[in-house]
C-alpha positions as CSV (number, residue, x, y, z in Angstrom):
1,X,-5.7,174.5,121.8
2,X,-4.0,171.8,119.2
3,X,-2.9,173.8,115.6
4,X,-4.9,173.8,112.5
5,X,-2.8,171.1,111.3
6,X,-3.7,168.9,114.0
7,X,-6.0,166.3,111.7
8,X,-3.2,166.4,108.9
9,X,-0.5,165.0,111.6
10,X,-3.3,162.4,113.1
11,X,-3.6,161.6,109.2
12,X,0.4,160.9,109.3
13,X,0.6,159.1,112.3
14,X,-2.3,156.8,111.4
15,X,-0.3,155.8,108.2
16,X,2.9,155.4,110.1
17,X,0.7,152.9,112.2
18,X,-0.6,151.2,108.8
19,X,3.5,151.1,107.4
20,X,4.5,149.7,110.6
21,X,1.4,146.2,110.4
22,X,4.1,144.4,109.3
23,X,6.1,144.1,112.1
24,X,3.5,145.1,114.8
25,X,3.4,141.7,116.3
26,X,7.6,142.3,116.9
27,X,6.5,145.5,118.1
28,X,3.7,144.4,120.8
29,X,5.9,141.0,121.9
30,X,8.2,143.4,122.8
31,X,6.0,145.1,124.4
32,X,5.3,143.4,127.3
33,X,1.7,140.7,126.8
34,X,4.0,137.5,125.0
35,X,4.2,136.4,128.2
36,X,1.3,134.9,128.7
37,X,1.3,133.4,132.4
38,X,-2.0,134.6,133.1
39,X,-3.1,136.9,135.7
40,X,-6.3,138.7,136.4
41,X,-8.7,140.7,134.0
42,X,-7.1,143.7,132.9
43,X,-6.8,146.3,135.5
44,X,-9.1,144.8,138.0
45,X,-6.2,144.2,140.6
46,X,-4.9,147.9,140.7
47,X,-8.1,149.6,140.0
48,X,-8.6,148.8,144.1
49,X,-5.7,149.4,145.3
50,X,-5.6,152.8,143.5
51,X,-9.6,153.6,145.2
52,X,-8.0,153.6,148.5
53,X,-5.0,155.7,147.4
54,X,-6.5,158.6,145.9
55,X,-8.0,160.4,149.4
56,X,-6.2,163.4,150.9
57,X,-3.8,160.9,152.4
58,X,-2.4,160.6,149.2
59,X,-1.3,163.7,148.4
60,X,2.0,165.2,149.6
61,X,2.6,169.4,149.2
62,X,5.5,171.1,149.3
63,X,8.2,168.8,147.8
64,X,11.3,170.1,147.0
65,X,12.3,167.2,144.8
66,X,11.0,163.2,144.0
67,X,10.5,161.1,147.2
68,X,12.8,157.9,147.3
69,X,14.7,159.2,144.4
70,X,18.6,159.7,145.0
71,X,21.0,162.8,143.3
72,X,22.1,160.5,140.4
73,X,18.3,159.8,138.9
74,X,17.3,163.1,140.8
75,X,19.8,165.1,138.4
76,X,18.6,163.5,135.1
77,X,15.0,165.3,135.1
78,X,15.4,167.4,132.5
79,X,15.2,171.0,134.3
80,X,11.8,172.4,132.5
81,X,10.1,169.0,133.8
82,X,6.6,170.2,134.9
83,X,5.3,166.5,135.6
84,X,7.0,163.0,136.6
85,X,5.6,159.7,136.8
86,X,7.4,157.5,139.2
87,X,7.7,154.4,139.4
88,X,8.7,152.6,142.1
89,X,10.0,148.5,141.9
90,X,9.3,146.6,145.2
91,X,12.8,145.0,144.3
92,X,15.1,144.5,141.8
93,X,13.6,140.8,141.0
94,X,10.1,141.7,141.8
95,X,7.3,142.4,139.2
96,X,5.2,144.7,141.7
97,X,5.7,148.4,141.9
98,X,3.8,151.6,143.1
99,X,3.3,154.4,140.5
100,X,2.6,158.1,141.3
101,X,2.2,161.7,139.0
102,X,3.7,164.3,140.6
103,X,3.3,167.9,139.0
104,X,5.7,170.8,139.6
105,X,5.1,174.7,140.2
106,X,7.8,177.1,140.7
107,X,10.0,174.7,142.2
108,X,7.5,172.6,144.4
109,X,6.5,169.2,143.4
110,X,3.1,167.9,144.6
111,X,2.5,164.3,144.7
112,X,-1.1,164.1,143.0
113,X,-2.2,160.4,142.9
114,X,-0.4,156.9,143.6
115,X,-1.5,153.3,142.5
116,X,-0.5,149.9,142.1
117,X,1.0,148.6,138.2
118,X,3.5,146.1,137.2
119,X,6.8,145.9,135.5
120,X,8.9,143.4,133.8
121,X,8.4,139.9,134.8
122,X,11.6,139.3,136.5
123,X,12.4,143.0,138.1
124,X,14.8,145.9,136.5
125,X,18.2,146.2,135.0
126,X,20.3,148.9,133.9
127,X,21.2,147.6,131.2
128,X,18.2,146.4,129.1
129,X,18.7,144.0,125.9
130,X,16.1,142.4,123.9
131,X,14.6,139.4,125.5
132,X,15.5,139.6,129.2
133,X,11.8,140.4,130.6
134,X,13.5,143.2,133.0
135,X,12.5,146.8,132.7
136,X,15.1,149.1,132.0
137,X,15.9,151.6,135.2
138,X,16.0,155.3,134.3
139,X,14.5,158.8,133.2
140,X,12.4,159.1,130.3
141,X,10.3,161.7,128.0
142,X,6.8,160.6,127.4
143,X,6.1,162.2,124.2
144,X,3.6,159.9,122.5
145,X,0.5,157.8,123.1
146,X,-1.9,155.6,121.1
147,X,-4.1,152.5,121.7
148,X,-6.6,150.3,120.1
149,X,-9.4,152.7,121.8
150,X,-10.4,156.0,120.2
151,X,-8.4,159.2,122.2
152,X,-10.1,159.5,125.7
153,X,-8.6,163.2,125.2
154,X,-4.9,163.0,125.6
155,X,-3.0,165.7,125.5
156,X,-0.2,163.9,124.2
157,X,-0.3,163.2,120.4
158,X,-3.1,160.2,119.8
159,X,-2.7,157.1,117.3
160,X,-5.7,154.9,117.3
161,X,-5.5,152.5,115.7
162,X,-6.7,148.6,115.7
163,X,-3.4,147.4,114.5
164,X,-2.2,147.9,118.4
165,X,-4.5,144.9,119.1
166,X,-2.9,142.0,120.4
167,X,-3.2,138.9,118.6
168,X,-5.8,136.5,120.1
169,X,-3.2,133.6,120.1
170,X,-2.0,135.2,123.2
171,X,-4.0,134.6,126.5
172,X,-7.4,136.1,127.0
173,X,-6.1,138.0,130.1
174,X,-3.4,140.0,127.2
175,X,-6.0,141.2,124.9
176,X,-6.6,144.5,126.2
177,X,-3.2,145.2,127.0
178,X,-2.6,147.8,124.5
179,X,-6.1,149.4,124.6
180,X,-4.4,152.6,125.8
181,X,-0.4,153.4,125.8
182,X,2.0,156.0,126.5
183,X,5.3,155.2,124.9
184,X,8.3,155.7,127.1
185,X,11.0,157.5,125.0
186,X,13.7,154.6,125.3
187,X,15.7,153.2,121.8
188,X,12.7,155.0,119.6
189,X,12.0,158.1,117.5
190,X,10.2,160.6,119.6
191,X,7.3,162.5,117.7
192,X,6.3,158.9,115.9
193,X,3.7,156.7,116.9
194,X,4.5,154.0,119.7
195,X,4.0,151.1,117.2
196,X,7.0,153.0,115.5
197,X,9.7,149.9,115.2
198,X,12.3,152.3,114.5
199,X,15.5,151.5,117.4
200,X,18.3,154.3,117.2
201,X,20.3,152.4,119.1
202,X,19.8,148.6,117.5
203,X,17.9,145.9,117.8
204,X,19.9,143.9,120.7
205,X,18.8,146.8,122.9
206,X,15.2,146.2,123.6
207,X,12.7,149.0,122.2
208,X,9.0,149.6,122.2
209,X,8.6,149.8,126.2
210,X,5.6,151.6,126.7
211,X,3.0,152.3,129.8
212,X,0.0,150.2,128.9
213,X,-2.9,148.5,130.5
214,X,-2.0,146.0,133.4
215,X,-3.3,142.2,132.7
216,X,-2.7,141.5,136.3
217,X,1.0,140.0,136.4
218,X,4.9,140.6,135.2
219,X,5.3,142.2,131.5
220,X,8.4,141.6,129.4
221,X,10.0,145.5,129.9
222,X,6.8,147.9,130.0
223,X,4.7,149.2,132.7
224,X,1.3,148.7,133.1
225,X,-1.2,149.8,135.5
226,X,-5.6,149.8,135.3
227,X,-7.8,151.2,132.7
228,X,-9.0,153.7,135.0
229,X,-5.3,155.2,135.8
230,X,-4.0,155.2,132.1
231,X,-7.0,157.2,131.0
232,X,-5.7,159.6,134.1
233,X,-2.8,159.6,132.8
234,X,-3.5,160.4,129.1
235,X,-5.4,163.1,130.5
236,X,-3.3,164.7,132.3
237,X,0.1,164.0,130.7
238,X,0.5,167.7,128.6
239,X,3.3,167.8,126.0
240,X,3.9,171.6,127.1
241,X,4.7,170.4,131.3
242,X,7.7,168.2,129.4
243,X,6.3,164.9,131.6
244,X,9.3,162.4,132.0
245,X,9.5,158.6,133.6
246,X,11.6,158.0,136.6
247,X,11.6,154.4,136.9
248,X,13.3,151.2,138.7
249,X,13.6,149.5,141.6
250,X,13.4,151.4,145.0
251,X,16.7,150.2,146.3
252,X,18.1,151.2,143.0
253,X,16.5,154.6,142.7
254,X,17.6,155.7,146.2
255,X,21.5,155.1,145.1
């Protein structure tokens, strides 16, 4: 059950969101929708391919640690990590990937659901700057979320607000992009909304990378996947199971 002073911090957070206007269109090109190649309608693409991956097949018991995921990524989930999102890169230059939750009891990780979603436009790097439409390979928190929709009922702490909406100068296919996101704890203030612009580690490093809704191509860092599947995930993403981001390129995240 959320504190008594859960409608004072939504108060906050909402005028966090109404500081931050100004440089909300910084924020949201960051983000991932000014390129504007085109692509599908929002989510349409991967809301199929996750239909057919969400049977029994899908599911995998008794894992001891994250599929595909090698001892140098393996070792950064924070120990008290109850739930991981992986994504997986179909190659270092590709903008395709495979998502999947996988929740953790005792110390047996179960691989829930998997879909299809997108990353950066031209693949991953491990060393992310500002600009170079790659995705930066790592492990993450997820510790806030937000959107241009009113809270589906996320767990995680909720800024609505129409100030994520992306400007209708960018292509139709981009306008829902930030109905729902999850901000992935990379060069920001965790416990701040995701329209935060606030980069602890400069400008020059890239910032405001977020999981949002998929517009059916390449992003400029974030990761985006179906309507359907971030409403999962802002469902099921609970601040207390300490949910983290294991992200990049297969070939990458094996090493």
């Amino acid at each position: 059950m959320r504190s008594a002073g859960a409608g004072a911090k939504k108060a906050m957070r909402a005028g966090v969101v109404a500081a931050a206007c100004g440089l909300l269109a910084t924020t949201l090109a960051a983000c991932g929708a000014g390129d504007q190649d085109g692509g599908g309608r929002s989510g349409t693409a991967a809301d199929g391919a996750a239909d057919s991956s969400r049977g029994d097949a899908a599911r995998t018991t008794d894992l001891k640690r994250i599929p595909d995921v090698g001892d140098r990524y393996q070792k950064r989930i924070p120990a008290n990590a109850e739930q991981v999102v992986a994504v997986y890169g179909a190659g270092k230059d590709s903008a395709d990937s495979t998502i999947a939750l996988f929740t953790k009891t005792g110390d047996t990780w179960k691989k829930e659901r998997s879909w299809s979603g997108h990353n950066g436009k031209k693949g991953w790097t491990t060393d992310h700057h500002e600009g170079d439409k790659r995705s930066p390979v790592g492990v993450f928190t997820l510790s806030d979320a937000g959107g241009v929709l009113s809270d589906p009922g996320a767990k995680l702490p909720y800024t609505q607000s129409g100030a994520f909406q992306a400007p209708h100068y960018w292509a139709k296919s981009h306008w829902h992009d930030f109905d729902y996101v999850v901000a992935i704890d990379y060069n920001r203030v965790k416990g701040t909304s995701p329209s935060d612009p606030t980069r602890p580690e400069g400008q020059t490093k890239g910032g405001s990378i977020w999981l949002h809704m998929d517009h059916g191509s390449g992003t400029s860092a974030c990761v985006s996947q179906s309507k359907s599947d971030m409403e999962y995930l802002l469902r099921t993403l609970d601040p207390d199971r300490h949910p983290v981001v294991v992200m990049g390129d297969k070939a990458e995240l094996k090493g």
